[in-house]
N, CA, C and O atoms as CSV, one atom per row, in Angstrom:
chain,resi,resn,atom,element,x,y,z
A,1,UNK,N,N,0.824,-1.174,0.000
A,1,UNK,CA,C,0.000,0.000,0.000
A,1,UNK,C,C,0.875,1.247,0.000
A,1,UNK,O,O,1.818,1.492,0.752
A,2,UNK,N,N,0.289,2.126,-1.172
A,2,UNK,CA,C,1.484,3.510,-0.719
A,2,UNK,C,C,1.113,4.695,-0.063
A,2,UNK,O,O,-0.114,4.699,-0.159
A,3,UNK,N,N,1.391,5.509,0.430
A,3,UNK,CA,C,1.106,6.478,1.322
A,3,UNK,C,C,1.005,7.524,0.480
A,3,UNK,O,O,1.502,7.425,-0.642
A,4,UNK,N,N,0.310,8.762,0.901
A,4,UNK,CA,C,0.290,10.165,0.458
A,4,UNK,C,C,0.014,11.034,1.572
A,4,UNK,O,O,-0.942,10.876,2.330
A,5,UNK,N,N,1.089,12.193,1.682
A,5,UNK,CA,C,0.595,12.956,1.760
A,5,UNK,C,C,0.686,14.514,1.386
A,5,UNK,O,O,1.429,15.021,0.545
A,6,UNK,N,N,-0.017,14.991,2.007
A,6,UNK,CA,C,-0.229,16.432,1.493
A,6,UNK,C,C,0.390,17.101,2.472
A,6,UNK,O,O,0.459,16.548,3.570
A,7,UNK,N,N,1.171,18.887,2.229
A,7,UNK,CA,C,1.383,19.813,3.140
A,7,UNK,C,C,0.799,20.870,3.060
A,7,UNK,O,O,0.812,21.449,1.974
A,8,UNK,N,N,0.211,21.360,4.013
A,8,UNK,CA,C,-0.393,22.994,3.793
A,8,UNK,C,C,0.099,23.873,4.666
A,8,UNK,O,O,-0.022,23.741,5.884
A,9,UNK,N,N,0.636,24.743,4.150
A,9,UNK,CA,C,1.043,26.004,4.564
A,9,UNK,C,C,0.806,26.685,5.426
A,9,UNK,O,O,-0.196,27.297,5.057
A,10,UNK,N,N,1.216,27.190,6.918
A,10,UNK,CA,C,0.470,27.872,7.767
A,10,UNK,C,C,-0.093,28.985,7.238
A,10,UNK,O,O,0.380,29.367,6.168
A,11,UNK,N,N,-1.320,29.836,7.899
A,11,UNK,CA,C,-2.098,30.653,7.280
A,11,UNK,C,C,-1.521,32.127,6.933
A,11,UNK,O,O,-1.980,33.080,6.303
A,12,UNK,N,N,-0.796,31.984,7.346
A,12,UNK,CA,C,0.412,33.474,7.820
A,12,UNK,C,C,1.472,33.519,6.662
A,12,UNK,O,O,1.963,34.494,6.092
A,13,UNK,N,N,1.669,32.226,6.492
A,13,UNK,CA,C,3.062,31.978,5.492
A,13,UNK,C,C,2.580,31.944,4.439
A,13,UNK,O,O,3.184,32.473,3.506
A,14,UNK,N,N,1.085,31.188,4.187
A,14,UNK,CA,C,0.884,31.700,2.718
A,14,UNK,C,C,0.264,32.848,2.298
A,14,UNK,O,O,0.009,33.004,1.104
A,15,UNK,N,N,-0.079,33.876,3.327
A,15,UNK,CA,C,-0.655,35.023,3.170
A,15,UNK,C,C,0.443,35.924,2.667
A,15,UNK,O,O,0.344,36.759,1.768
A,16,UNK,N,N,1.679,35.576,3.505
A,16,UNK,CA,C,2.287,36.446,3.432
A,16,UNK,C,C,3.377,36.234,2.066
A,16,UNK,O,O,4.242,37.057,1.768
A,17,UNK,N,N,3.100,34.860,1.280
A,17,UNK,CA,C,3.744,34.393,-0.252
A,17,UNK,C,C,2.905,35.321,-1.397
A,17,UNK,O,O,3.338,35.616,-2.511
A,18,UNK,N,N,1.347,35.773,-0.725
A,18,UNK,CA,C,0.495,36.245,-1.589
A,18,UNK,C,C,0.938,37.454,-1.819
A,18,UNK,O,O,1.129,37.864,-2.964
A,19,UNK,N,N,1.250,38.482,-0.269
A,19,UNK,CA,C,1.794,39.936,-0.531
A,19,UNK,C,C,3.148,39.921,-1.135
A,19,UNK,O,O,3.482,40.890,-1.817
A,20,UNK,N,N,3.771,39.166,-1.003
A,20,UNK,CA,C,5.379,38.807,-1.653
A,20,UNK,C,C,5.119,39.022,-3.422
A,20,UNK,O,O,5.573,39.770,-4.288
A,21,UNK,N,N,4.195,37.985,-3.365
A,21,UNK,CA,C,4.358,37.910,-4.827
A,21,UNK,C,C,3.429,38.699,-5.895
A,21,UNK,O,O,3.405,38.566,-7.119
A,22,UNK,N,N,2.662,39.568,-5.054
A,22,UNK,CA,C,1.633,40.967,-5.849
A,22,UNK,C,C,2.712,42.081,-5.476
A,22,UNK,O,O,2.648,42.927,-6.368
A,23,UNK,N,N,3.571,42.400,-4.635
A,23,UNK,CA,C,4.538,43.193,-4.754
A,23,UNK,C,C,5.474,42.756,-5.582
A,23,UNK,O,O,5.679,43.571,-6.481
A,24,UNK,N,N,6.175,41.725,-5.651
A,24,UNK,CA,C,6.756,41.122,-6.913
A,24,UNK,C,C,6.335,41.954,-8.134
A,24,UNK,O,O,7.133,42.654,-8.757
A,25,UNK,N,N,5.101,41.841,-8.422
A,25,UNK,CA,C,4.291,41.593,-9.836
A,25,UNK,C,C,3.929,43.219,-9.819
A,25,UNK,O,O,2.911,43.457,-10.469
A,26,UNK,N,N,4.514,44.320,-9.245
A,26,UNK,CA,C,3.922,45.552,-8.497
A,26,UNK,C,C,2.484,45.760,-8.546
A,26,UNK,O,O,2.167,46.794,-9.134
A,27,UNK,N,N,1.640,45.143,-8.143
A,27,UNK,CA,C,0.025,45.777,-7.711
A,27,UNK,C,C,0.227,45.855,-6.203
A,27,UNK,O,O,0.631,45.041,-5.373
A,28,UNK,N,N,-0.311,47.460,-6.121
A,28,UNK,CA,C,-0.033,48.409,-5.158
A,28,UNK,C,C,-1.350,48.277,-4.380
A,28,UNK,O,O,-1.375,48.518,-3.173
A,29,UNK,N,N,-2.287,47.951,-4.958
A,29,UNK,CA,C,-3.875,48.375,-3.897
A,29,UNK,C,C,-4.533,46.790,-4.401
A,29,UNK,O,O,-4.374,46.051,-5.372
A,30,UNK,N,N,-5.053,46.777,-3.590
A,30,UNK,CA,C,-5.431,44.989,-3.741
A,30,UNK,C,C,-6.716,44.843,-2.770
A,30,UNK,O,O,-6.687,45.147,-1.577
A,31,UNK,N,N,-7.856,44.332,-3.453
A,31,UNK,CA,C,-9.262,44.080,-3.302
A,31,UNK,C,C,-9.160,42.413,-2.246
A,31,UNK,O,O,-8.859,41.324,-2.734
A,32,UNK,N,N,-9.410,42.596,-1.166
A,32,UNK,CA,C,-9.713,41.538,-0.369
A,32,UNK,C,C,-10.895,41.101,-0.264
A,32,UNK,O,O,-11.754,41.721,0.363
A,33,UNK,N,N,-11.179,39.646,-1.031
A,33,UNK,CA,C,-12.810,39.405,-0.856
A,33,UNK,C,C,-12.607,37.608,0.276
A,33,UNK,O,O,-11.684,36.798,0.193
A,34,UNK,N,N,-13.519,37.566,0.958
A,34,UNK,CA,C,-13.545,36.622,1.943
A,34,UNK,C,C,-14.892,35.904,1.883
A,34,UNK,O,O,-15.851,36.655,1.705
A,35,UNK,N,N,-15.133,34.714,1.986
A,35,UNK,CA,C,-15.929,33.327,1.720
A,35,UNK,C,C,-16.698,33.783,2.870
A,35,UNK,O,O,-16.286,33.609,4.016
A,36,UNK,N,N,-17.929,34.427,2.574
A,36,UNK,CA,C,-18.728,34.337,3.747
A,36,UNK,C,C,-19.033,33.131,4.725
A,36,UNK,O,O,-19.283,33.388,5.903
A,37,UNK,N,N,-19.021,31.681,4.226
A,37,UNK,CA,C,-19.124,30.687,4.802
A,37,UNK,C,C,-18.346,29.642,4.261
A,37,UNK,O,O,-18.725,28.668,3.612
A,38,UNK,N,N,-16.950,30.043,4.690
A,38,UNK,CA,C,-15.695,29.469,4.884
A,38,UNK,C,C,-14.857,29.846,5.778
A,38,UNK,O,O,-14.218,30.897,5.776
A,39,UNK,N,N,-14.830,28.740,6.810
A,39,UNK,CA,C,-14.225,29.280,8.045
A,39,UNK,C,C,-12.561,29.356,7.506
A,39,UNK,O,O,-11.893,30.308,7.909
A,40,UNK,N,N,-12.088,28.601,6.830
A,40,UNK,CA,C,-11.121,29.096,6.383
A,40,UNK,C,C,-10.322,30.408,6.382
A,40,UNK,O,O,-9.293,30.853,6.892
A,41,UNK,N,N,-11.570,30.915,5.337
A,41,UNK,CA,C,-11.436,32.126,4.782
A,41,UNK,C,C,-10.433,33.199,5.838
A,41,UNK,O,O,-9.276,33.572,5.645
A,42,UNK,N,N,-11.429,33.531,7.069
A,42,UNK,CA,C,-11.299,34.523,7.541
A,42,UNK,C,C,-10.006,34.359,7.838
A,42,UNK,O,O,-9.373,35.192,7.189
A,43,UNK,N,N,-9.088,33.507,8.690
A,43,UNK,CA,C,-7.626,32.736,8.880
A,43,UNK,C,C,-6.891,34.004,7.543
A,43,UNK,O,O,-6.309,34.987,8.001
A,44,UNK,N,N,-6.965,33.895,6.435
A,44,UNK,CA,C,-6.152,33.595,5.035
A,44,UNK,C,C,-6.417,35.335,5.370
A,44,UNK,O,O,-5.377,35.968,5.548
A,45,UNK,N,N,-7.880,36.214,5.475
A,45,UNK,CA,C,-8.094,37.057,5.008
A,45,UNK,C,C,-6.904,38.110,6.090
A,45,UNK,O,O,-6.013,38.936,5.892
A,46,UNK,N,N,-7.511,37.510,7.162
A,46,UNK,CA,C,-6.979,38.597,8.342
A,46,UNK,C,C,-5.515,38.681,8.349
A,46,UNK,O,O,-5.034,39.621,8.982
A,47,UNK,N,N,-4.336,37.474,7.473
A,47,UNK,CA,C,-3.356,37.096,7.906
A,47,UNK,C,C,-2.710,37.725,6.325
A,47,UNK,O,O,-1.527,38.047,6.208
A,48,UNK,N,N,-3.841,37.833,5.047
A,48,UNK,CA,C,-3.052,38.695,4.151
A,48,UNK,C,C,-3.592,40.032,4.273
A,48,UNK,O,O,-2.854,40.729,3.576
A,49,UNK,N,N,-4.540,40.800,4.820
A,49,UNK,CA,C,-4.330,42.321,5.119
A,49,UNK,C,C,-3.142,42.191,6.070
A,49,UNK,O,O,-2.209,42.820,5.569
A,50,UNK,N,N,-2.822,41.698,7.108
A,50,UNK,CA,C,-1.617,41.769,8.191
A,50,UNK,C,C,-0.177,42.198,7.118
A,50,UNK,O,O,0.336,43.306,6.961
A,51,UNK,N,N,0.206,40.844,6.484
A,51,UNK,CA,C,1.365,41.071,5.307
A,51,UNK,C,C,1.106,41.886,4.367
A,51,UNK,O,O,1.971,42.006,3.500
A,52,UNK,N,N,0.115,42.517,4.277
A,52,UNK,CA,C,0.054,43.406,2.924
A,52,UNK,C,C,0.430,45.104,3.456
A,52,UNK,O,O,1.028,46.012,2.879
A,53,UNK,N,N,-0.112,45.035,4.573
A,53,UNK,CA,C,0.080,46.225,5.493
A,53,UNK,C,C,1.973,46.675,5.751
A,53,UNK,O,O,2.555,47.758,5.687
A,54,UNK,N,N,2.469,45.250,6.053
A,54,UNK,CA,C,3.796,45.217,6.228
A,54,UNK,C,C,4.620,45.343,5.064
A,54,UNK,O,O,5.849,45.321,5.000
A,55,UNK,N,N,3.792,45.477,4.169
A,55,UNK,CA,C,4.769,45.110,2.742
A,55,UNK,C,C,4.605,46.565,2.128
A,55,UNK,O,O,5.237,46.797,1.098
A,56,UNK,N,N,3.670,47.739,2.767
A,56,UNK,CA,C,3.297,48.710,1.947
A,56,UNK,C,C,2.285,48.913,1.082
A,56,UNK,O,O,1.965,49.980,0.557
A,57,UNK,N,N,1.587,47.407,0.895
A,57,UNK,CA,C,0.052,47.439,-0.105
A,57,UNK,C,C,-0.970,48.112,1.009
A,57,UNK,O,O,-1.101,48.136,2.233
A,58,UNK,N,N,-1.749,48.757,-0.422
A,58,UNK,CA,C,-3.349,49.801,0.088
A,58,UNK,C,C,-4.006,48.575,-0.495
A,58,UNK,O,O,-3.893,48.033,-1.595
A,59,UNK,N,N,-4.870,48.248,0.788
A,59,UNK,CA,C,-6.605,47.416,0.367
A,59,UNK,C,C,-6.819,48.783,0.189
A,59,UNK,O,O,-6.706,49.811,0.856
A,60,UNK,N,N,-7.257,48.369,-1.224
A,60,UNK,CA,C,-8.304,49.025,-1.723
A,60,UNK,C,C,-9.856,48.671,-1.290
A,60,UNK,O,O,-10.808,49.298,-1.754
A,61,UNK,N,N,-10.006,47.513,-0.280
A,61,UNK,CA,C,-11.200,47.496,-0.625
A,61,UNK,C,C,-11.233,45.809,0.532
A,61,UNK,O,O,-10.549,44.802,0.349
A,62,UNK,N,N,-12.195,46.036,1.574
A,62,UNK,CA,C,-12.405,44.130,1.815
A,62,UNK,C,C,-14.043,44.047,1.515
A,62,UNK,O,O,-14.677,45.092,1.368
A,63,UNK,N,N,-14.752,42.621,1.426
A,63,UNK,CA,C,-15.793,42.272,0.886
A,63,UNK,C,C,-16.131,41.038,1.553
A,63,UNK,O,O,-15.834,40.063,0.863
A,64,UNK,N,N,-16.849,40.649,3.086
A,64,UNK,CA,C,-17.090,39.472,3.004
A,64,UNK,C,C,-18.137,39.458,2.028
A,64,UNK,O,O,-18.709,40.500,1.709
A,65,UNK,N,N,-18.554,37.860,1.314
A,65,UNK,CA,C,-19.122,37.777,-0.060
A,65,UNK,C,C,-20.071,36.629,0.230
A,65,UNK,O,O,-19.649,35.524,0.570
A,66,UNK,N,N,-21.161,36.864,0.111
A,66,UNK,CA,C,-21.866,35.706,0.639
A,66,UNK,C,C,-23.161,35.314,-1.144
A,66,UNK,O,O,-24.182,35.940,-1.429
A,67,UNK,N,N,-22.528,34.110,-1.944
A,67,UNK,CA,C,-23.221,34.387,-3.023
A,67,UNK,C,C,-24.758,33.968,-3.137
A,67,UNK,O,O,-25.448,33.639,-4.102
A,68,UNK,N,N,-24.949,34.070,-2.155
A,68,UNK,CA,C,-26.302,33.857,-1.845
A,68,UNK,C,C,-27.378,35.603,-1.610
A,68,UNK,O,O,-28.574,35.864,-1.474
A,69,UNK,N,N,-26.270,36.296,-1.666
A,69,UNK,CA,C,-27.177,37.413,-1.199
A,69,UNK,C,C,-26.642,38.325,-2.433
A,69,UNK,O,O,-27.497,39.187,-2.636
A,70,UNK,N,N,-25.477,38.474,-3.397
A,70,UNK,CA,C,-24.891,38.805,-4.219
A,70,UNK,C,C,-24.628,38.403,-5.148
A,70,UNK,O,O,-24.115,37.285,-5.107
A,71,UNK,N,N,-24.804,39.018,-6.433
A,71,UNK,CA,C,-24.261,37.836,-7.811
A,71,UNK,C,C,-22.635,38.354,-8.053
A,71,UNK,O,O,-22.107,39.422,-7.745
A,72,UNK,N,N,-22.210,37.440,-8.567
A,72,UNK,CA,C,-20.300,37.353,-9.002
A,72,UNK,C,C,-20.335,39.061,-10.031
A,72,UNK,O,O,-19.370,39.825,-10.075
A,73,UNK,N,N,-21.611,39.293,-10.712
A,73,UNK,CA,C,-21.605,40.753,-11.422
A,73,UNK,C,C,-21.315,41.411,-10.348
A,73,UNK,O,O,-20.147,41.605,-10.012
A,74,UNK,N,N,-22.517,41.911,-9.553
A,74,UNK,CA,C,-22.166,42.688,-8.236
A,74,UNK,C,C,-20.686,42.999,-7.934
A,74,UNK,O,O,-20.160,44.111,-7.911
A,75,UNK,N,N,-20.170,41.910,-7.728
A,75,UNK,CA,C,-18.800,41.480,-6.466
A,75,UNK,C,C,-17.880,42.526,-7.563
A,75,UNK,O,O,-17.278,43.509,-7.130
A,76,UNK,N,N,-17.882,42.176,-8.907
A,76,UNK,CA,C,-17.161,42.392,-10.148
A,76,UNK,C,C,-16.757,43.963,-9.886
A,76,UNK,O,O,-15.603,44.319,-9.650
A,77,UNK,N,N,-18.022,44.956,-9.973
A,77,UNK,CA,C,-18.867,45.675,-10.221
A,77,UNK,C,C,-17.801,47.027,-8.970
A,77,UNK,O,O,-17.202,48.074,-9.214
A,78,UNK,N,N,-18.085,46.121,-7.507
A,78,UNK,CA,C,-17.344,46.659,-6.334
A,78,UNK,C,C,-16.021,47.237,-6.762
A,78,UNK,O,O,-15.517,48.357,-6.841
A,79,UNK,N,N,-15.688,46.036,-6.993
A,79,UNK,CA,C,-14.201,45.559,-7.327
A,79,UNK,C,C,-13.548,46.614,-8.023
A,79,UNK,O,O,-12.727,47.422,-7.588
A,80,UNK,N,N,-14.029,46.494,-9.175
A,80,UNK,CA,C,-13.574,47.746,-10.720
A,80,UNK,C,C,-13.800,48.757,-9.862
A,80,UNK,O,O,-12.718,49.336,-9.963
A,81,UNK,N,N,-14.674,49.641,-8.782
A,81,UNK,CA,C,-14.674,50.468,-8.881
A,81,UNK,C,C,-14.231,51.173,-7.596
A,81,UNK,O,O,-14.569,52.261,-7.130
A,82,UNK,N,N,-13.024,49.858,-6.976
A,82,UNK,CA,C,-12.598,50.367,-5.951
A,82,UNK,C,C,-11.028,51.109,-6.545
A,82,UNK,O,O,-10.289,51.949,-6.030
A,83,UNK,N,N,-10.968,50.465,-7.657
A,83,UNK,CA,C,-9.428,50.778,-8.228
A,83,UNK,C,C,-8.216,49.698,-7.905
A,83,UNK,O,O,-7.040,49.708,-8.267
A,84,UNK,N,N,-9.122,48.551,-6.898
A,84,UNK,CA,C,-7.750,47.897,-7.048
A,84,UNK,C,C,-7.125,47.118,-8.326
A,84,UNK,O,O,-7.807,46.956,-9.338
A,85,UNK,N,N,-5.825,46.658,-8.231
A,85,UNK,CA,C,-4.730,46.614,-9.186
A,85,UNK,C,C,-4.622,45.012,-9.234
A,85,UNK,O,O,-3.951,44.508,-10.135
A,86,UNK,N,N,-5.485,43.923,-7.968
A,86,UNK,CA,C,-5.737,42.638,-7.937
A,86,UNK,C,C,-6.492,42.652,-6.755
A,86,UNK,O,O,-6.727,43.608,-6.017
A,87,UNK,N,N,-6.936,41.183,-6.634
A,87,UNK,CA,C,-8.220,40.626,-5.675
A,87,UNK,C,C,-7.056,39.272,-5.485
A,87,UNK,O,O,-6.361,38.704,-6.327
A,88,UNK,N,N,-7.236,39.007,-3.634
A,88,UNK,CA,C,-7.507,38.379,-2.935
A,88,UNK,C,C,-8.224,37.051,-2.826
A,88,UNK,O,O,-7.476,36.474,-2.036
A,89,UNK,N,N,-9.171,36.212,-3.103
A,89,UNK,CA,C,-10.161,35.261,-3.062
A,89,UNK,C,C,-9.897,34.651,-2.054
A,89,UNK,O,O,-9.588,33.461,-2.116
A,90,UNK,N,N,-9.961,35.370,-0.808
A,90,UNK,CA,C,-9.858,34.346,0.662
A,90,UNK,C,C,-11.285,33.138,0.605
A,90,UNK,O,O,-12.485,33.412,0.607
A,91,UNK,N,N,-10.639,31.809,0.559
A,91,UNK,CA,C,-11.723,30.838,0.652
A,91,UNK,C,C,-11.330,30.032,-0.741
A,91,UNK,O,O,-10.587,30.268,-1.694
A,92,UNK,N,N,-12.043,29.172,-0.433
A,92,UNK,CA,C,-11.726,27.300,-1.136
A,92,UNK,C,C,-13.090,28.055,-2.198
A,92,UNK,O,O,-13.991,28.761,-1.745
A,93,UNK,N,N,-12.967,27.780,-3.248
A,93,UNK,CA,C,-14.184,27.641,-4.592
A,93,UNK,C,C,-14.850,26.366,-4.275
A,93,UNK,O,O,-15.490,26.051,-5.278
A,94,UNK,N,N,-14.949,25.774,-3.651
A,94,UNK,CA,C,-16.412,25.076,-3.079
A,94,UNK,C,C,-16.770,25.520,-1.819
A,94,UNK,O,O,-17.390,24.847,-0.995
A,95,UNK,N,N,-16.244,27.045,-1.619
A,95,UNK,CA,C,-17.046,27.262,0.076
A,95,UNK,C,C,-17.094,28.680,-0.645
A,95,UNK,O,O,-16.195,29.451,-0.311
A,96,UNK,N,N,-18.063,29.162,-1.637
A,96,UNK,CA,C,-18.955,30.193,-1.807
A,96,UNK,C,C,-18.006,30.768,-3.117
A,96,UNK,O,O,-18.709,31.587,-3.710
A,97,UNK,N,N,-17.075,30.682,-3.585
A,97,UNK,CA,C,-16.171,31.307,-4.804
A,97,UNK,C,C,-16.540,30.056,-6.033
A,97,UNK,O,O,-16.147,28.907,-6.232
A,98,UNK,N,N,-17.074,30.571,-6.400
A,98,UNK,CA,C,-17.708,29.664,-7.998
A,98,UNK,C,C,-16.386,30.605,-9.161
A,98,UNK,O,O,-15.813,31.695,-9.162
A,99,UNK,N,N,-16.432,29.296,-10.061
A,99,UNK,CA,C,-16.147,29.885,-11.560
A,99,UNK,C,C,-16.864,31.336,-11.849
A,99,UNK,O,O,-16.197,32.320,-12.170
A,100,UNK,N,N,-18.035,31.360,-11.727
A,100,UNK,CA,C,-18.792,32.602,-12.035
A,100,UNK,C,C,-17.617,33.824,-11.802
A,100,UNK,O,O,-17.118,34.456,-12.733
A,101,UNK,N,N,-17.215,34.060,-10.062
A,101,UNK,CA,C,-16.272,34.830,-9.637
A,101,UNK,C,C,-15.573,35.213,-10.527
A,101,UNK,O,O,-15.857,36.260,-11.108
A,102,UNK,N,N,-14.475,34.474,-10.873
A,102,UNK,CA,C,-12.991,34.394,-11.425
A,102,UNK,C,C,-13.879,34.645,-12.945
A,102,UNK,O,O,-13.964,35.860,-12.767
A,103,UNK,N,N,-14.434,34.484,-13.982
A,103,UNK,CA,C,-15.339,34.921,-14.829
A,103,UNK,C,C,-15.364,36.461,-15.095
A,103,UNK,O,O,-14.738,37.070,-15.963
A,104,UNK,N,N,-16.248,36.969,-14.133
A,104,UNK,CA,C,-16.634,37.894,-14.010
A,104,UNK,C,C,-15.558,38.913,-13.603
A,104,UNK,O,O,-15.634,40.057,-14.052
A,105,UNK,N,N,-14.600,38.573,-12.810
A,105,UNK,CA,C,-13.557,39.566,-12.690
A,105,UNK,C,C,-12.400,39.432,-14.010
A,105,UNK,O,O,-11.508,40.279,-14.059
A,106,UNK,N,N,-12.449,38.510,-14.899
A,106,UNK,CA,C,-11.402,38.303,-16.052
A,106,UNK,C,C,-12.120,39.003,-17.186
A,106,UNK,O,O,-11.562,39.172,-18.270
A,107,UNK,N,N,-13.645,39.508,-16.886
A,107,UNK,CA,C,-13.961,40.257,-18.203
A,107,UNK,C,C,-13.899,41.794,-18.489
A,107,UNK,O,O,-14.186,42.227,-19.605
């Protein structure tokens, strides 16, 4: 029988790979949206405003997102017109981030 496993990243370390690498890529103001019902989420969200703060990035903008009360247009809609330069997607795409999302912000 063979074994597997998986490693995941503490929540801090990959938050803080996210501000690393949007300063890398220079986007300066960055749209934080968070999985209304993904406990996850909040972990990832609170721990990349923390590193983004330290790194010199402006949120432009946070959003818990609950797509039950909002369509992915809406979220889109925020987004464009906060000015940020990238988005965040705190949360797993089976805990409230559909294709729709990522869609709607690529058009």
């Amino acid at each position: 029988m063979q074994s597997y496993a998986r490693v995941y990243p503490a929540h801090d370390a990959q938050a803080a790979a996210q501000a690393m690498l949007l300063r890398r890529l220079r986007r300066h103001r960055v749209f934080v949206v968070e999985a209304a019902r993904d406990p996850y989420a909040t972990s990832i969200a609170v721990s990349f405003r923390h590193a983004a703060r330290r790194l010199s990035l402006d949120i432009a903008g946070n959003e818990l997102w609950d797509e039950r009360r909002s369509t992915p247009a809406e979220l889109a809609t925020r987004i464009r017109s906060s000015g940020a330069d990238a988005v965040v997607l705190a949360g797993l795409l089976n805990y409230g981030f559909s294709a729709d999302v990522v869609a709607q912000l690529r058009s």
